[in-house]
């Protein structure tokens, strides 16, 4: 039965969820913040990667799907369901947190409001879906080091994944803040593909705006040229062009 459940769960896991799972290290008590369906928490338990899983979401309604999936684990005392806005109501002894599938602004809010609790975590795995530079900047300003990063494409969308651990601050260049120091160091091929697409879109917009003379168009053109410079710096880090 556990083998069948594991196989079924593996089929439910998308490329993005698979990559998130692969970056999660073994831990004692795992917290999935904003857990959605609860697939990752169940897989953490089935694989033996964690001894206990805490699933949390902002409302009882949001939490229901994961509670249903993990009903047996909750009844067996191997999982706990908590209605919590961010980290607020999580048990104090969680040592690994996953915050995935949210915008970068919300991710930063959760981290900021939960900062007093962060010292208890050995690692954070984050997958912000916008404002990635803001998330990286927050982590660096608050005592975290970007130990590992990955970049996944799924159905034409791109997802950065960050593994942050307590550590010394590093000073990042603009292209590293936006596109990831570890990704650029390793010349991540999915990131290169993404950068080339971004550059093509950016250059098209620059051409379209070059004929407009309004103040608003001039401001937008300046922003696009700034972005172009950062994209060029990022692509210059790849030796296979």
C-alpha atoms as an extended CHARMM CRD file, in Angstrom:
* protein
*
       241  EXT
         1         1  UNK       CA              0.0000000000        0.0000000000        0.0000000000  PROA      1               0.0000000000
         2         2  UNK       CA              2.6780000000        2.6320000000        0.8560000000  PROA      2               0.0000000000
         3         3  UNK       CA              4.5020000000        1.7340000000       -2.3840000000  PROA      3               0.0000000000
         4         4  UNK       CA              1.3130000000        2.2590000000       -4.4360000000  PROA      4               0.0000000000
         5         5  UNK       CA              0.6200000000        5.5420000000       -2.6650000000  PROA      5               0.0000000000
         6         6  UNK       CA              4.1820000000        6.7330000000       -3.3440000000  PROA      6               0.0000000000
         7         7  UNK       CA              3.8840000000        5.8220000000       -7.0320000000  PROA      7               0.0000000000
         8         8  UNK       CA              0.5270000000        7.5940000000       -7.3360000000  PROA      8               0.0000000000
         9         9  UNK       CA              1.9170000000       10.6660000000       -5.6060000000  PROA      9               0.0000000000
        10        10  UNK       CA              4.9370000000       10.6840000000       -7.9070000000  PROA      10              0.0000000000
        11        11  UNK       CA              2.5520000000       10.8890000000      -10.8870000000  PROA      11              0.0000000000
        12        12  UNK       CA              0.7640000000       13.8760000000       -9.3030000000  PROA      12              0.0000000000
        13        13  UNK       CA              4.0300000000       15.7640000000       -8.8470000000  PROA      13              0.0000000000
        14        14  UNK       CA              4.7810000000       18.2530000000      -11.6160000000  PROA      14              0.0000000000
        15        15  UNK       CA              8.2950000000       19.2530000000      -12.7150000000  PROA      15              0.0000000000
        16        16  UNK       CA              8.1310000000       22.2420000000      -10.3740000000  PROA      16              0.0000000000
        17        17  UNK       CA              7.0170000000       20.1830000000       -7.3650000000  PROA      17              0.0000000000
        18        18  UNK       CA              9.5930000000       17.4910000000       -8.1750000000  PROA      18              0.0000000000
        19        19  UNK       CA             12.3580000000       20.0910000000       -8.1430000000  PROA      19              0.0000000000
        20        20  UNK       CA             11.0920000000       21.6020000000       -4.8880000000  PROA      20              0.0000000000
        21        21  UNK       CA             11.0560000000       18.1620000000       -3.3030000000  PROA      21              0.0000000000
        22        22  UNK       CA             14.5850000000       17.3680000000       -4.5140000000  PROA      22              0.0000000000
        23        23  UNK       CA             15.9460000000       20.5260000000       -2.8470000000  PROA      23              0.0000000000
        24        24  UNK       CA             14.3230000000       19.7530000000        0.5100000000  PROA      24              0.0000000000
        25        25  UNK       CA             16.8790000000       18.1400000000        2.8690000000  PROA      25              0.0000000000
        26        26  UNK       CA             16.0260000000       15.5370000000        5.5160000000  PROA      26              0.0000000000
        27        27  UNK       CA             14.7110000000       17.1790000000        8.6710000000  PROA      27              0.0000000000
        28        28  UNK       CA             12.9600000000       16.5020000000       11.9470000000  PROA      28              0.0000000000
        29        29  UNK       CA              9.8540000000       18.6820000000       11.5480000000  PROA      29              0.0000000000
        30        30  UNK       CA              8.9360000000       20.0770000000        8.1390000000  PROA      30              0.0000000000
        31        31  UNK       CA              6.6110000000       23.0740000000        7.6730000000  PROA      31              0.0000000000
        32        32  UNK       CA              4.8270000000       23.6200000000        4.3700000000  PROA      32              0.0000000000
        33        33  UNK       CA              3.5750000000       27.2090000000        4.5350000000  PROA      33              0.0000000000
        34        34  UNK       CA              0.6420000000       27.7730000000        2.1780000000  PROA      34              0.0000000000
        35        35  UNK       CA              0.5960000000       24.0460000000        1.4400000000  PROA      35              0.0000000000
        36        36  UNK       CA             -2.1420000000       23.9370000000       -1.2530000000  PROA      36              0.0000000000
        37        37  UNK       CA             -2.9000000000       20.2390000000       -1.9680000000  PROA      37              0.0000000000
        38        38  UNK       CA             -0.2730000000       18.9460000000        0.4820000000  PROA      38              0.0000000000
        39        39  UNK       CA              1.5520000000       16.7800000000       -2.0810000000  PROA      39              0.0000000000
        40        40  UNK       CA              5.0290000000       17.8410000000       -0.9210000000  PROA      40              0.0000000000
        41        41  UNK       CA              4.2690000000       17.2360000000        2.7550000000  PROA      41              0.0000000000
        42        42  UNK       CA              2.9100000000       13.7740000000        1.9510000000  PROA      42              0.0000000000
        43        43  UNK       CA              5.9530000000       12.9320000000       -0.1380000000  PROA      43              0.0000000000
        44        44  UNK       CA              8.2860000000       14.1550000000        2.6130000000  PROA      44              0.0000000000
        45        45  UNK       CA              6.5840000000       11.7380000000        5.0210000000  PROA      45              0.0000000000
        46        46  UNK       CA              6.3950000000        8.7930000000        2.5950000000  PROA      46              0.0000000000
        47        47  UNK       CA             10.0580000000        9.1550000000        1.6230000000  PROA      47              0.0000000000
        48        48  UNK       CA             11.1560000000        9.3380000000        5.2580000000  PROA      48              0.0000000000
        49        49  UNK       CA             12.7300000000       12.7540000000        4.6470000000  PROA      49              0.0000000000
        50        50  UNK       CA             10.9280000000       14.1600000000        7.6930000000  PROA      50              0.0000000000
        51        51  UNK       CA              9.6790000000       12.7210000000       10.9670000000  PROA      51              0.0000000000
        52        52  UNK       CA              6.7080000000       15.0670000000       11.1760000000  PROA      52              0.0000000000
        53        53  UNK       CA              5.0280000000       17.4380000000        8.7150000000  PROA      53              0.0000000000
        54        54  UNK       CA              3.1390000000       20.6200000000        9.5370000000  PROA      54              0.0000000000
        55        55  UNK       CA              0.7480000000       21.7870000000        6.8310000000  PROA      55              0.0000000000
        56        56  UNK       CA             -0.5100000000       25.3490000000        7.0830000000  PROA      56              0.0000000000
        57        57  UNK       CA             -2.6690000000       27.7250000000        5.0940000000  PROA      57              0.0000000000
        58        58  UNK       CA             -4.4130000000       31.0230000000        5.6460000000  PROA      58              0.0000000000
        59        59  UNK       CA             -7.9440000000       29.6370000000        6.1760000000  PROA      59              0.0000000000
        60        60  UNK       CA             -9.7340000000       26.4060000000        7.0510000000  PROA      60              0.0000000000
        61        61  UNK       CA            -11.1450000000       26.3410000000        3.5120000000  PROA      61              0.0000000000
        62        62  UNK       CA             -7.6850000000       26.6360000000        1.9210000000  PROA      62              0.0000000000
        63        63  UNK       CA             -6.3020000000       23.9580000000        4.2430000000  PROA      63              0.0000000000
        64        64  UNK       CA             -9.0790000000       21.4360000000        3.5550000000  PROA      64              0.0000000000
        65        65  UNK       CA             -7.4990000000       19.7950000000        0.4630000000  PROA      65              0.0000000000
        66        66  UNK       CA             -4.2440000000       19.0250000000        2.2580000000  PROA      66              0.0000000000
        67        67  UNK       CA             -6.0580000000       17.9000000000        5.4230000000  PROA      67              0.0000000000
        68        68  UNK       CA             -8.0740000000       15.4220000000        3.3520000000  PROA      68              0.0000000000
        69        69  UNK       CA             -4.9600000000       14.0960000000        1.6070000000  PROA      69              0.0000000000
        70        70  UNK       CA             -3.0580000000       13.7030000000        4.8840000000  PROA      70              0.0000000000
        71        71  UNK       CA             -5.9890000000       12.5050000000        7.0110000000  PROA      71              0.0000000000
        72        72  UNK       CA             -4.3050000000        9.1810000000        7.8550000000  PROA      72              0.0000000000
        73        73  UNK       CA             -0.9920000000       10.8620000000        8.7420000000  PROA      73              0.0000000000
        74        74  UNK       CA             -2.7620000000       13.4230000000       10.9480000000  PROA      74              0.0000000000
        75        75  UNK       CA             -4.6760000000       10.6750000000       12.7740000000  PROA      75              0.0000000000
        76        76  UNK       CA             -1.4190000000        8.7320000000       13.2360000000  PROA      76              0.0000000000
        77        77  UNK       CA              0.2400000000       11.8000000000       14.7790000000  PROA      77              0.0000000000
        78        78  UNK       CA              2.7800000000       12.1920000000       11.9560000000  PROA      78              0.0000000000
        79        79  UNK       CA              1.2590000000       15.4030000000       10.5930000000  PROA      79              0.0000000000
        80        80  UNK       CA             -0.3580000000       18.5160000000       12.0240000000  PROA      80              0.0000000000
        81        81  UNK       CA             -2.7250000000       20.9140000000       10.2290000000  PROA      81              0.0000000000
        82        82  UNK       CA             -2.5770000000       24.5590000000       11.3000000000  PROA      82              0.0000000000
        83        83  UNK       CA             -4.5600000000       27.5760000000       10.0990000000  PROA      83              0.0000000000
        84        84  UNK       CA             -1.9080000000       30.2780000000       10.0690000000  PROA      84              0.0000000000
        85        85  UNK       CA             -1.1980000000       33.5600000000        8.3140000000  PROA      85              0.0000000000
        86        86  UNK       CA              2.4100000000       32.8770000000        7.3860000000  PROA      86              0.0000000000
        87        87  UNK       CA              4.6410000000       31.5530000000       10.1820000000  PROA      87              0.0000000000
        88        88  UNK       CA              2.5430000000       32.9880000000       13.0110000000  PROA      88              0.0000000000
        89        89  UNK       CA              0.9340000000       29.7960000000       14.4100000000  PROA      89              0.0000000000
        90        90  UNK       CA              3.5960000000       27.2340000000       13.4150000000  PROA      90              0.0000000000
        91        91  UNK       CA              5.0540000000       25.0170000000       16.1590000000  PROA      91              0.0000000000
        92        92  UNK       CA              8.3230000000       26.4780000000       17.4710000000  PROA      92              0.0000000000
        93        93  UNK       CA             10.3060000000       23.2720000000       16.8140000000  PROA      93              0.0000000000
        94        94  UNK       CA              9.9780000000       23.2320000000       12.9900000000  PROA      94              0.0000000000
        95        95  UNK       CA             13.4740000000       23.1150000000       11.4790000000  PROA      95              0.0000000000
        96        96  UNK       CA             12.7410000000       23.3590000000        7.7300000000  PROA      96              0.0000000000
        97        97  UNK       CA             10.1960000000       25.5920000000        5.9790000000  PROA      97              0.0000000000
        98        98  UNK       CA              8.9030000000       25.6140000000        2.4210000000  PROA      98              0.0000000000
        99        99  UNK       CA              7.2150000000       28.7980000000        1.1290000000  PROA      99              0.0000000000
       100       100  UNK       CA              6.2430000000       28.2200000000       -2.4940000000  PROA      100             0.0000000000
       101       101  UNK       CA              3.7950000000       29.3810000000       -5.1370000000  PROA      101             0.0000000000
       102       102  UNK       CA              3.3090000000       32.9420000000       -3.8620000000  PROA      102             0.0000000000
       103       103  UNK       CA              4.3190000000       36.3420000000       -5.1520000000  PROA      103             0.0000000000
       104       104  UNK       CA              7.6050000000       37.7850000000       -3.9700000000  PROA      104             0.0000000000
       105       105  UNK       CA              5.8900000000       40.6070000000       -2.0830000000  PROA      105             0.0000000000
       106       106  UNK       CA              3.8230000000       38.1570000000       -0.0470000000  PROA      106             0.0000000000
       107       107  UNK       CA              6.8880000000       35.9520000000        0.5390000000  PROA      107             0.0000000000
       108       108  UNK       CA              8.7880000000       38.9670000000        1.9170000000  PROA      108             0.0000000000
       109       109  UNK       CA              5.8110000000       39.8890000000        4.1420000000  PROA      109             0.0000000000
       110       110  UNK       CA              5.6640000000       36.3560000000        5.5650000000  PROA      110             0.0000000000
       111       111  UNK       CA              9.4120000000       36.3740000000        6.2360000000  PROA      111             0.0000000000
       112       112  UNK       CA              9.3280000000       39.8800000000        7.7700000000  PROA      112             0.0000000000
       113       113  UNK       CA              6.3730000000       39.2210000000       10.0550000000  PROA      113             0.0000000000
       114       114  UNK       CA              7.7550000000       35.8230000000       11.0380000000  PROA      114             0.0000000000
       115       115  UNK       CA             11.3420000000       36.9710000000       11.5090000000  PROA      115             0.0000000000
       116       116  UNK       CA             11.4360000000       36.2380000000       15.2850000000  PROA      116             0.0000000000
       117       117  UNK       CA             10.6660000000       32.5740000000       14.4400000000  PROA      117             0.0000000000
       118       118  UNK       CA             13.2170000000       32.2320000000       11.6390000000  PROA      118             0.0000000000
       119       119  UNK       CA             16.1580000000       31.5500000000       13.9480000000  PROA      119             0.0000000000
       120       120  UNK       CA             14.6680000000       28.1090000000       14.6350000000  PROA      120             0.0000000000
       121       121  UNK       CA             14.8950000000       27.0360000000       10.9770000000  PROA      121             0.0000000000
       122       122  UNK       CA             18.0420000000       25.4000000000        9.6540000000  PROA      122             0.0000000000
       123       123  UNK       CA             16.9700000000       26.0330000000        6.0710000000  PROA      123             0.0000000000
       124       124  UNK       CA             14.3160000000       27.7800000000        4.0030000000  PROA      124             0.0000000000
       125       125  UNK       CA             13.2250000000       26.6260000000        0.5570000000  PROA      125             0.0000000000
       126       126  UNK       CA             11.4810000000       29.4330000000       -1.3210000000  PROA      126             0.0000000000
       127       127  UNK       CA              9.8130000000       29.5900000000       -4.7170000000  PROA      127             0.0000000000
       128       128  UNK       CA              8.5830000000       33.1650000000       -5.2060000000  PROA      128             0.0000000000
       129       129  UNK       CA              6.7190000000       33.7450000000       -8.4610000000  PROA      129             0.0000000000
       130       130  UNK       CA              7.5010000000       37.4660000000       -8.8520000000  PROA      130             0.0000000000
       131       131  UNK       CA              9.8590000000       40.1400000000       -7.4470000000  PROA      131             0.0000000000
       132       132  UNK       CA             12.6300000000       37.5690000000       -7.0270000000  PROA      132             0.0000000000
       133       133  UNK       CA             15.2010000000       40.3370000000       -6.5200000000  PROA      133             0.0000000000
       134       134  UNK       CA             13.2330000000       41.6070000000       -3.4810000000  PROA      134             0.0000000000
       135       135  UNK       CA             13.2530000000       38.1280000000       -1.9240000000  PROA      135             0.0000000000
       136       136  UNK       CA             17.0000000000       37.6660000000       -2.4840000000  PROA      136             0.0000000000
       137       137  UNK       CA             17.7030000000       41.1530000000       -1.0910000000  PROA      137             0.0000000000
       138       138  UNK       CA             15.5980000000       40.4540000000        2.0260000000  PROA      138             0.0000000000
       139       139  UNK       CA             17.3750000000       37.1650000000        2.7090000000  PROA      139             0.0000000000
       140       140  UNK       CA             20.8190000000       38.7570000000        2.3890000000  PROA      140             0.0000000000
       141       141  UNK       CA             19.8460000000       41.6510000000        4.6700000000  PROA      141             0.0000000000
       142       142  UNK       CA             18.5320000000       39.2800000000        7.3460000000  PROA      142             0.0000000000
       143       143  UNK       CA             21.3800000000       36.8420000000        7.8130000000  PROA      143             0.0000000000
       144       144  UNK       CA             20.7180000000       34.2350000000        5.1350000000  PROA      144             0.0000000000
       145       145  UNK       CA             23.0470000000       32.9070000000        2.4430000000  PROA      145             0.0000000000
       146       146  UNK       CA             21.8300000000       31.5310000000       -0.8960000000  PROA      146             0.0000000000
       147       147  UNK       CA             23.3140000000       28.0520000000       -0.6910000000  PROA      147             0.0000000000
       148       148  UNK       CA             21.6160000000       26.6360000000       -3.7730000000  PROA      148             0.0000000000
       149       149  UNK       CA             19.2930000000       27.7510000000       -6.5590000000  PROA      149             0.0000000000
       150       150  UNK       CA             17.4810000000       26.0760000000       -9.3960000000  PROA      150             0.0000000000
       151       151  UNK       CA             15.3150000000       27.2230000000      -12.2680000000  PROA      151             0.0000000000
       152       152  UNK       CA             12.5040000000       25.1280000000      -13.6940000000  PROA      152             0.0000000000
       153       153  UNK       CA             10.3890000000       25.5150000000      -16.8190000000  PROA      153             0.0000000000
       154       154  UNK       CA              6.8760000000       24.0670000000      -16.7570000000  PROA      154             0.0000000000
       155       155  UNK       CA              4.2000000000       24.6920000000      -19.3870000000  PROA      155             0.0000000000
       156       156  UNK       CA              6.0270000000       27.7580000000      -20.6980000000  PROA      156             0.0000000000
       157       157  UNK       CA              6.4040000000       29.3480000000      -17.2540000000  PROA      157             0.0000000000
       158       158  UNK       CA              9.6580000000       29.6820000000      -15.3480000000  PROA      158             0.0000000000
       159       159  UNK       CA             10.1010000000       29.1070000000      -11.6240000000  PROA      159             0.0000000000
       160       160  UNK       CA             13.1950000000       30.0290000000       -9.5700000000  PROA      160             0.0000000000
       161       161  UNK       CA             13.8030000000       27.9720000000       -6.4200000000  PROA      161             0.0000000000
       162       162  UNK       CA             16.0420000000       29.2650000000       -3.6130000000  PROA      162             0.0000000000
       163       163  UNK       CA             17.6290000000       27.3190000000       -0.7600000000  PROA      163             0.0000000000
       164       164  UNK       CA             18.6110000000       29.7500000000        1.9880000000  PROA      164             0.0000000000
       165       165  UNK       CA             20.6340000000       28.9300000000        5.1020000000  PROA      165             0.0000000000
       166       166  UNK       CA             21.9080000000       31.1640000000        7.9230000000  PROA      166             0.0000000000
       167       167  UNK       CA             25.2830000000       32.5100000000        6.8120000000  PROA      167             0.0000000000
       168       168  UNK       CA             27.5230000000       35.4210000000        5.9780000000  PROA      168             0.0000000000
       169       169  UNK       CA             26.2240000000       38.2400000000        3.8090000000  PROA      169             0.0000000000
       170       170  UNK       CA             27.4770000000       38.4080000000        0.2350000000  PROA      170             0.0000000000
       171       171  UNK       CA             27.3180000000       41.4860000000       -1.9470000000  PROA      171             0.0000000000
       172       172  UNK       CA             25.4760000000       40.7390000000       -5.1560000000  PROA      172             0.0000000000
       173       173  UNK       CA             25.7170000000       42.5310000000       -8.4790000000  PROA      173             0.0000000000
       174       174  UNK       CA             22.4340000000       43.6130000000      -10.1140000000  PROA      174             0.0000000000
       175       175  UNK       CA             22.3050000000       40.6020000000      -12.4520000000  PROA      175             0.0000000000
       176       176  UNK       CA             22.8760000000       38.2420000000       -9.4980000000  PROA      176             0.0000000000
       177       177  UNK       CA             20.0950000000       39.8380000000       -7.4770000000  PROA      177             0.0000000000
       178       178  UNK       CA             17.6290000000       39.5170000000      -10.3600000000  PROA      178             0.0000000000
       179       179  UNK       CA             18.7280000000       36.1850000000      -11.8450000000  PROA      179             0.0000000000
       180       180  UNK       CA             20.5590000000       34.3220000000       -9.0760000000  PROA      180             0.0000000000
       181       181  UNK       CA             24.2410000000       34.0880000000       -8.0990000000  PROA      181             0.0000000000
       182       182  UNK       CA             24.2800000000       30.2670000000       -7.9510000000  PROA      182             0.0000000000
       183       183  UNK       CA             22.3640000000       29.9550000000      -11.2430000000  PROA      183             0.0000000000
       184       184  UNK       CA             24.8460000000       32.2460000000      -13.0010000000  PROA      184             0.0000000000
       185       185  UNK       CA             27.8550000000       30.4990000000      -11.4400000000  PROA      185             0.0000000000
       186       186  UNK       CA             26.6350000000       27.1530000000      -12.7620000000  PROA      186             0.0000000000
       187       187  UNK       CA             25.5490000000       28.6360000000      -16.1120000000  PROA      187             0.0000000000
       188       188  UNK       CA             22.1190000000       27.0970000000      -15.6370000000  PROA      188             0.0000000000
       189       189  UNK       CA             20.7860000000       26.2280000000      -19.1340000000  PROA      189             0.0000000000
       190       190  UNK       CA             17.1260000000       26.8960000000      -18.2810000000  PROA      190             0.0000000000
       191       191  UNK       CA             18.0650000000       30.3460000000      -16.9920000000  PROA      191             0.0000000000
       192       192  UNK       CA             19.9920000000       31.0530000000      -20.2310000000  PROA      192             0.0000000000
       193       193  UNK       CA             16.9070000000       30.1040000000      -22.2590000000  PROA      193             0.0000000000
       194       194  UNK       CA             14.7950000000       32.4210000000      -20.0910000000  PROA      194             0.0000000000
       195       195  UNK       CA             17.2780000000       35.3130000000      -20.3780000000  PROA      195             0.0000000000
       196       196  UNK       CA             17.3600000000       35.0720000000      -24.1780000000  PROA      196             0.0000000000
       197       197  UNK       CA             13.5420000000       35.1790000000      -24.3080000000  PROA      197             0.0000000000
       198       198  UNK       CA             13.4890000000       38.1480000000      -21.9180000000  PROA      198             0.0000000000
       199       199  UNK       CA             16.0760000000       39.9510000000      -24.0210000000  PROA      199             0.0000000000
       200       200  UNK       CA             14.0920000000       39.4150000000      -27.2150000000  PROA      200             0.0000000000
       201       201  UNK       CA             10.8940000000       40.7520000000      -25.5980000000  PROA      201             0.0000000000
       202       202  UNK       CA             12.7530000000       43.6850000000      -24.0880000000  PROA      202             0.0000000000
       203       203  UNK       CA             14.3730000000       44.6820000000      -27.3790000000  PROA      203             0.0000000000
       204       204  UNK       CA             10.9980000000       44.5210000000      -29.1530000000  PROA      204             0.0000000000
       205       205  UNK       CA              9.5140000000       46.8930000000      -26.5680000000  PROA      205             0.0000000000
       206       206  UNK       CA             12.4940000000       49.2670000000      -26.9050000000  PROA      206             0.0000000000
       207       207  UNK       CA             11.9960000000       49.4130000000      -30.6830000000  PROA      207             0.0000000000
       208       208  UNK       CA              8.2590000000       50.0610000000      -30.2880000000  PROA      208             0.0000000000
       209       209  UNK       CA              8.7680000000       52.8740000000      -27.7710000000  PROA      209             0.0000000000
       210       210  UNK       CA             11.6360000000       54.5740000000      -29.5930000000  PROA      210             0.0000000000
       211       211  UNK       CA              9.1550000000       56.3890000000      -31.8740000000  PROA      211             0.0000000000
       212       212  UNK       CA              7.1230000000       57.8460000000      -28.9890000000  PROA      212             0.0000000000
       213       213  UNK       CA              8.0330000000       61.2030000000      -27.5080000000  PROA      213             0.0000000000
       214       214  UNK       CA              5.7970000000       61.4400000000      -24.4280000000  PROA      214             0.0000000000
       215       215  UNK       CA              7.2880000000       61.7690000000      -20.9560000000  PROA      215             0.0000000000
       216       216  UNK       CA              5.6970000000       58.4640000000      -19.9470000000  PROA      216             0.0000000000
       217       217  UNK       CA              7.2420000000       56.6910000000      -22.9640000000  PROA      217             0.0000000000
       218       218  UNK       CA             10.6470000000       58.2170000000      -22.1720000000  PROA      218             0.0000000000
       219       219  UNK       CA             10.4800000000       56.9450000000      -18.5840000000  PROA      219             0.0000000000
       220       220  UNK       CA              9.4680000000       53.4590000000      -19.7400000000  PROA      220             0.0000000000
       221       221  UNK       CA             12.2300000000       53.4480000000      -22.3540000000  PROA      221             0.0000000000
       222       222  UNK       CA             14.7970000000       54.3230000000      -19.6760000000  PROA      222             0.0000000000
       223       223  UNK       CA             13.5390000000       51.4080000000      -17.5180000000  PROA      223             0.0000000000
       224       224  UNK       CA             13.7440000000       48.9850000000      -20.4580000000  PROA      224             0.0000000000
       225       225  UNK       CA             17.3060000000       50.0880000000      -21.2800000000  PROA      225             0.0000000000
       226       226  UNK       CA             18.2690000000       49.5660000000      -17.6220000000  PROA      226             0.0000000000
       227       227  UNK       CA             16.8100000000       46.0540000000      -17.8210000000  PROA      227             0.0000000000
       228       228  UNK       CA             18.6700000000       45.4660000000      -21.0990000000  PROA      228             0.0000000000
       229       229  UNK       CA             21.9710000000       46.2990000000      -19.4010000000  PROA      229             0.0000000000
       230       230  UNK       CA             21.2580000000       43.8180000000      -16.5790000000  PROA      230             0.0000000000
       231       231  UNK       CA             20.2470000000       41.1140000000      -19.0800000000  PROA      231             0.0000000000
       232       232  UNK       CA             23.4550000000       41.6680000000      -21.0520000000  PROA      232             0.0000000000
       233       233  UNK       CA             25.5450000000       41.3850000000      -17.8720000000  PROA      233             0.0000000000
       234       234  UNK       CA             23.7480000000       38.1240000000      -16.9760000000  PROA      234             0.0000000000
       235       235  UNK       CA             24.1770000000       36.6120000000      -20.4570000000  PROA      235             0.0000000000
       236       236  UNK       CA             27.8710000000       37.5860000000      -20.4480000000  PROA      236             0.0000000000
       237       237  UNK       CA             28.3130000000       35.0920000000      -17.5880000000  PROA      237             0.0000000000
       238       238  UNK       CA             27.5470000000       32.2010000000      -19.9500000000  PROA      238             0.0000000000
       239       239  UNK       CA             30.5240000000       30.8880000000      -21.8870000000  PROA      239             0.0000000000
       240       240  UNK       CA             28.4220000000       28.9660000000      -24.4280000000  PROA      240             0.0000000000
       241       241  UNK       CA             26.4840000000       31.5930000000      -26.3550000000  PROA      241             0.0000000000
